[in-house]
mmCIF file of C-alpha atoms in Angstrom:
data_model
loop_
_atom_site.group_PDB
_atom_site.id
_atom_site.type_symbol
_atom_site.label_atom_id
_atom_site.label_comp_id
_atom_site.label_asym_id
_atom_site.label_seq_id
_atom_site.Cartn_x
_atom_site.Cartn_y
_atom_site.Cartn_z
ATOM 1 C CA MET A 508 25.334 56.741 -40.045
ATOM 2 C CA ILE A 509 23.575 53.360 -39.988
ATOM 3 C CA LEU A 510 21.311 52.696 -42.973
ATOM 4 C CA ILE A 511 18.332 50.383 -42.454
ATOM 5 C CA THR A 512 17.025 48.917 -45.712
ATOM 6 C CA ASP A 513 13.792 47.006 -45.335
ATOM 7 C CA THR A 514 10.285 47.128 -46.771
ATOM 8 C CA GLN A 515 8.514 46.501 -43.468
ATOM 9 C CA TYR A 516 7.302 49.620 -41.655
ATOM 10 C CA LEU A 517 7.491 48.116 -38.169
ATOM 11 C CA THR A 518 10.967 46.701 -38.712
ATOM 12 C CA ASN A 519 12.283 50.002 -40.025
ATOM 13 C CA HIS A 520 10.880 52.190 -37.292
ATOM 14 C CA ALA A 521 11.350 49.821 -34.361
ATOM 15 C CA LEU A 522 14.975 49.201 -35.320
ATOM 16 C CA LYS A 523 15.557 52.898 -35.944
ATOM 17 C CA ALA A 524 14.178 53.738 -32.492
ATOM 18 C CA LEU A 525 16.320 51.052 -30.847
ATOM 19 C CA LEU A 526 19.544 52.188 -32.502
ATOM 20 C CA ALA A 527 18.804 55.881 -31.993
ATOM 21 C CA SER A 528 18.283 55.224 -28.276
ATOM 22 C CA CYS A 529 21.855 53.889 -28.216
ATOM 23 C CA GLY A 530 23.226 57.071 -29.769
ATOM 24 C CA HIS A 531 23.481 55.965 -33.387
ATOM 25 C CA ALA A 532 22.571 58.213 -36.307
ATOM 26 C CA VAL A 533 20.088 56.237 -38.389
ATOM 27 C CA GLN A 534 18.436 56.605 -41.791
ATOM 28 C CA VAL A 535 15.936 54.353 -43.579
ATOM 29 C CA ALA A 536 15.861 53.312 -47.245
ATOM 30 C CA THR A 537 12.847 51.430 -48.584
ATOM 31 C CA THR A 538 13.946 51.065 -52.206
ATOM 32 C CA ARG A 539 17.099 50.082 -54.065
ATOM 33 C CA GLU A 540 17.306 53.616 -55.481
ATOM 34 C CA ASP A 541 17.194 55.125 -51.983
ATOM 35 C CA LEU A 542 19.942 52.756 -50.886
ATOM 36 C CA PHE A 543 22.374 53.747 -53.631
ATOM 37 C CA THR A 544 21.544 57.437 -53.149
ATOM 38 C CA HIS A 545 22.631 57.147 -49.519
ATOM 39 C CA LEU A 546 25.772 55.215 -50.477
ATOM 40 C CA GLN A 547 26.839 58.009 -52.819
ATOM 41 C CA LYS A 548 26.976 60.360 -49.839
ATOM 42 C CA LYS A 549 29.833 58.268 -48.385
ATOM 43 C CA SER A 550 28.466 58.638 -44.849
ATOM 44 C CA VAL A 551 27.069 55.129 -44.336
ATOM 45 C CA ARG A 552 28.974 53.171 -41.670
ATOM 46 C CA LEU A 553 26.733 50.100 -41.712
ATOM 47 C CA ILE A 554 23.930 48.689 -43.864
ATOM 48 C CA ILE A 555 21.277 46.592 -42.130
ATOM 49 C CA THR A 556 19.058 44.765 -44.611
ATOM 50 C CA ASP A 557 16.660 41.885 -45.076
ATOM 51 C CA TYR A 558 17.832 40.906 -48.552
ATOM 52 C CA ILE A 559 14.939 38.457 -48.961
ATOM 53 C CA MET A 560 12.257 41.100 -48.404
ATOM 54 C CA PHE A 561 14.069 44.146 -49.765
ATOM 55 C CA ASP A 562 14.287 45.368 -53.372
ATOM 56 C CA PHE A 563 16.933 42.777 -54.306
ATOM 57 C CA MET A 564 16.721 40.016 -56.887
ATOM 58 C CA SER A 565 19.519 37.846 -55.505
ATOM 59 C CA VAL A 566 22.694 37.738 -53.441
ATOM 60 C CA SER A 567 24.531 39.203 -56.445
ATOM 61 C CA ASP A 568 22.901 42.543 -55.601
ATOM 62 C CA LEU A 569 24.731 42.483 -52.277
ATOM 63 C CA VAL A 570 27.975 41.819 -54.135
ATOM 64 C CA GLU A 571 27.297 44.945 -56.184
ATOM 65 C CA ILE A 572 26.785 46.961 -53.003
ATOM 66 C CA ARG A 573 30.085 45.697 -51.620
ATOM 67 C CA LYS A 574 31.828 46.779 -54.828
ATOM 68 C CA ASN A 575 30.304 50.254 -54.550
ATOM 69 C CA ALA A 576 31.015 50.540 -50.829
ATOM 70 C CA PRO A 577 33.796 48.049 -49.983
ATOM 71 C CA ASP A 578 34.458 49.579 -46.567
ATOM 72 C CA THR A 579 30.816 49.507 -45.473
ATOM 73 C CA PRO A 580 29.826 46.322 -43.617
ATOM 74 C CA ILE A 581 26.466 44.670 -44.278
ATOM 75 C CA LEU A 582 24.381 43.093 -41.520
ATOM 76 C CA ILE A 583 21.671 40.739 -42.753
ATOM 77 C CA LEU A 584 18.632 40.929 -40.459
ATOM 78 C CA THR A 585 15.974 38.557 -41.742
ATOM 79 C CA GLY A 586 12.861 36.739 -40.594
ATOM 80 C CA ALA A 587 14.109 33.315 -41.665
ATOM 81 C CA ILE A 588 17.116 31.774 -43.342
ATOM 82 C CA ASN A 589 18.471 28.350 -44.259
ATOM 83 C CA GLN A 590 21.902 26.748 -44.558
ATOM 84 C CA MET A 591 22.198 27.285 -48.296
ATOM 85 C CA GLN A 592 21.353 30.974 -47.988
ATOM 86 C CA ILE A 593 23.897 31.405 -45.197
ATOM 87 C CA LYS A 594 26.573 29.756 -47.349
ATOM 88 C CA ASP A 595 25.619 31.875 -50.368
ATOM 89 C CA LEU A 596 25.893 35.021 -48.266
ATOM 90 C CA ASN A 597 29.232 33.907 -46.887
ATOM 91 C CA ASN A 598 30.504 33.277 -50.423
ATOM 92 C CA ALA A 599 29.380 36.806 -51.302
ATOM 93 C CA GLY A 600 31.508 38.184 -48.484
ATOM 94 C CA ILE A 601 28.674 38.764 -46.007
ATOM 95 C CA ARG A 602 29.942 37.914 -42.531
ATOM 96 C CA ASN A 603 27.170 39.286 -40.296
ATOM 97 C CA ILE A 604 23.770 37.584 -40.080
ATOM 98 C CA SER A 605 21.020 37.829 -37.457
ATOM 99 C CA LEU A 606 17.324 37.003 -37.213
ATOM 100 C CA LYS A 607 14.456 39.372 -36.472
ATOM 101 C CA THR A 608 13.499 37.033 -33.644
ATOM 102 C CA ASP A 609 16.792 37.721 -31.823
ATOM 103 C CA ASP A 610 16.424 39.647 -28.576
ATOM 104 C CA ARG A 611 17.519 43.243 -27.949
ATOM 105 C CA GLU A 612 20.967 42.411 -26.618
ATOM 106 C CA GLU A 613 21.728 40.020 -29.472
ATOM 107 C CA LEU A 614 20.735 42.650 -32.028
ATOM 108 C CA LEU A 615 22.915 45.290 -30.393
ATOM 109 C CA GLN A 616 25.830 42.837 -30.230
ATOM 110 C CA ALA A 617 25.379 42.132 -33.934
ATOM 111 C CA VAL A 618 25.400 45.841 -34.767
ATOM 112 C CA ASP A 619 28.448 46.476 -32.588
ATOM 113 C CA ALA A 620 30.371 43.583 -34.161
ATOM 114 C CA ALA A 621 29.541 44.757 -37.677
ATOM 115 C CA LEU A 622 30.625 48.322 -36.933
ATOM 116 C CA LYS A 623 33.934 46.983 -35.631
ATOM 117 C CA GLY A 624 34.453 44.873 -38.739
ATOM 118 C CA LYS A 625 34.046 41.597 -36.873
ATOM 119 C CA LYS A 626 32.236 38.522 -38.195
ATOM 120 C CA HIS A 627 29.092 37.728 -36.207
ATOM 121 C CA TYR A 628 26.333 35.141 -36.552
ATOM 122 C CA SER A 629 23.604 35.225 -33.910
ATOM 123 C CA GLU A 630 22.990 32.054 -31.901
ATOM 124 C CA ALA A 631 19.839 31.262 -33.872
ATOM 125 C CA VAL A 632 21.752 31.522 -37.151
ATOM 126 C CA LEU A 633 24.533 29.314 -35.807
ATOM 127 C CA ASP A 634 21.943 26.733 -34.756
ATOM 128 C CA ILE A 635 20.651 26.609 -38.339
ATOM 129 C CA LEU A 636 24.158 26.486 -39.800
ATOM 130 C CA LEU A 637 25.288 23.669 -37.520
ATOM 131 C CA LYS A 638 22.331 21.349 -38.112
ATOM 132 C CA LYS A 639 23.630 18.072 -39.540
ATOM 133 C CA ASP A 640 20.940 17.625 -42.162
ATOM 134 C CA GLY A 641 20.703 20.982 -43.866
ATOM 135 C CA THR A 642 18.729 19.629 -46.801
ATOM 136 C CA HIS A 643 15.573 19.619 -44.706
ATOM 137 C CA GLU A 644 16.022 23.158 -43.448
ATOM 138 C CA VAL A 645 14.584 24.677 -46.603
ATOM 139 C CA ALA A 646 12.660 27.487 -44.958
ATOM 140 C CA GLY A 647 14.286 28.036 -41.606
ATOM 141 C CA PRO A 648 11.651 27.802 -38.865
ATOM 142 C CA LEU A 649 8.801 26.560 -41.073
ATOM 143 C CA THR A 650 7.379 23.049 -40.703
ATOM 144 C CA LYS A 651 7.011 20.699 -43.671
ATOM 145 C CA SER A 652 3.255 21.399 -43.796
ATOM 146 C CA GLU A 653 3.832 25.164 -43.663
ATOM 147 C CA ILE A 654 6.374 24.962 -46.487
ATOM 148 C CA ASP A 655 3.802 23.117 -48.589
ATOM 149 C CA ILE A 656 1.219 25.832 -47.892
ATOM 150 C CA VAL A 657 3.746 28.546 -48.793
ATOM 151 C CA ARG A 658 4.250 26.860 -52.165
ATOM 152 C CA GLN A 659 0.506 26.646 -52.756
ATOM 153 C CA ILE A 660 -0.158 30.264 -51.784
ATOM 154 C CA ALA A 661 2.700 31.348 -54.039
ATOM 155 C CA SER A 662 1.281 29.301 -56.908
ATOM 156 C CA GLY A 663 -1.943 31.309 -56.702
ATOM 157 C CA LEU A 664 -4.293 28.997 -54.801
ATOM 158 C CA THR A 665 -6.864 30.586 -52.487
ATOM 159 C CA THR A 666 -7.246 29.542 -48.856
ATOM 160 C CA LYS A 667 -10.405 27.617 -49.776
ATOM 161 C CA GLU A 668 -8.637 25.812 -52.632
ATOM 162 C CA ILE A 669 -5.693 24.897 -50.396
ATOM 163 C CA ALA A 670 -8.069 23.505 -47.767
ATOM 164 C CA PHE A 671 -9.835 21.387 -50.400
ATOM 165 C CA LYS A 672 -6.572 20.143 -51.912
ATOM 166 C CA LYS A 673 -5.026 19.223 -48.543
ATOM 167 C CA LYS A 674 -8.345 17.878 -47.186
ATOM 168 C CA ILE A 675 -8.204 20.103 -44.118
ATOM 169 C CA SER A 676 -10.514 22.822 -42.839
ATOM 170 C CA PHE A 677 -10.494 26.430 -43.998
ATOM 171 C CA HIS A 678 -9.757 27.448 -40.396
ATOM 172 C CA THR A 679 -6.695 25.165 -40.251
ATOM 173 C CA VAL A 680 -5.248 26.748 -43.392
ATOM 174 C CA MET A 681 -5.866 30.221 -41.950
ATOM 175 C CA THR A 682 -4.066 29.215 -38.753
ATOM 176 C CA HIS A 683 -1.097 27.923 -40.771
ATOM 177 C CA ARG A 684 -1.104 31.139 -42.791
ATOM 178 C CA LYS A 685 -1.020 33.314 -39.662
ATOM 179 C CA ASN A 686 1.800 31.216 -38.190
ATOM 180 C CA ILE A 687 3.809 31.443 -41.424
ATOM 181 C CA PHE A 688 3.451 35.229 -41.554
ATOM 182 C CA ARG A 689 4.420 35.503 -37.884
ATOM 183 C CA LYS A 690 7.484 33.264 -38.219
ATOM 184 C CA LEU A 691 8.747 35.047 -41.331
ATOM 185 C CA GLY A 692 7.949 38.518 -40.014
ATOM 186 C CA ILE A 693 5.853 39.395 -43.053
ATOM 187 C CA SER A 694 2.355 40.822 -43.476
ATOM 188 C CA SER A 695 1.251 40.220 -47.066
ATOM 189 C CA SER A 696 1.028 37.561 -49.771
ATOM 190 C CA PRO A 697 3.388 39.430 -52.151
ATOM 191 C CA GLU A 698 6.072 39.376 -49.438
ATOM 192 C CA LEU A 699 5.431 35.662 -48.987
ATOM 193 C CA VAL A 700 5.806 35.063 -52.719
ATOM 194 C CA MET A 701 9.078 37.002 -52.754
ATOM 195 C CA TYR A 702 10.328 34.926 -49.825
ATOM 196 C CA ALA A 703 9.317 31.690 -51.559
ATOM 197 C CA ILE A 704 11.117 32.638 -54.777
ATOM 198 C CA LYS A 705 14.318 33.817 -53.100
ATOM 199 C CA SER A 706 14.352 30.822 -50.748
ATOM 200 C CA GLY A 707 14.151 28.452 -53.694
ATOM 201 C CA LEU A 708 10.766 27.041 -52.639
ATOM 202 C CA ILE A 709 9.317 27.952 -56.035
ATOM 203 C CA GLU A 710 10.647 29.125 -59.369
ATOM 204 C CA ASN A 711 9.654 32.524 -60.773
ATOM 205 C CA ILE A 712 7.680 30.815 -63.527
ATOM 206 C CA GLU A 713 5.570 28.936 -60.969
ATOM 207 C CA TYR A 714 4.034 32.128 -59.616
ATOM 208 C CA HIS A 715 0.808 33.300 -61.236
ATOM 209 C CA ILE A 716 -0.962 36.560 -60.307
#
């Protein structure tokens, strides 16, 4: 059985439908507790997770999963990733990483490779990994301006306040916001905050509700 662990409804159900159409048995876990409950059943052949958006605090949580289920491969399927995150995952023993923007065939190749115990990075992930100047790839596909807006949203500023601070129009900030959500595959500010914290764009103490 393949276990999908994500907090996004569309990701869970679209991926479940895709894999089921290929003959795979699929279950969905939306919380950490659900995940470990499934692992105790010893029937999970593959875990597919977006560790940035899921109920994880850090890569160390993935290490814990590997200790509990050493024979179960983990495929990271995320909306965005940077060089440092890829290296951290690799150091944690994660050898399979893909992006949610990958096409159908790439996703199926990633799943097949993981099930066979083979290392697999999608082309988009390899492109990020092979960039010469990784220090500027802080948030994967986001532009410098978008990264700045992510930080400001995460720090608690409203759209109007961001527009005033950056001396741009309210509409421009809204456009940036929509583009950020689309690129990261998220749909809410809390998800954006979680992404910003886990990507190292802000510290936990910088976020104010």
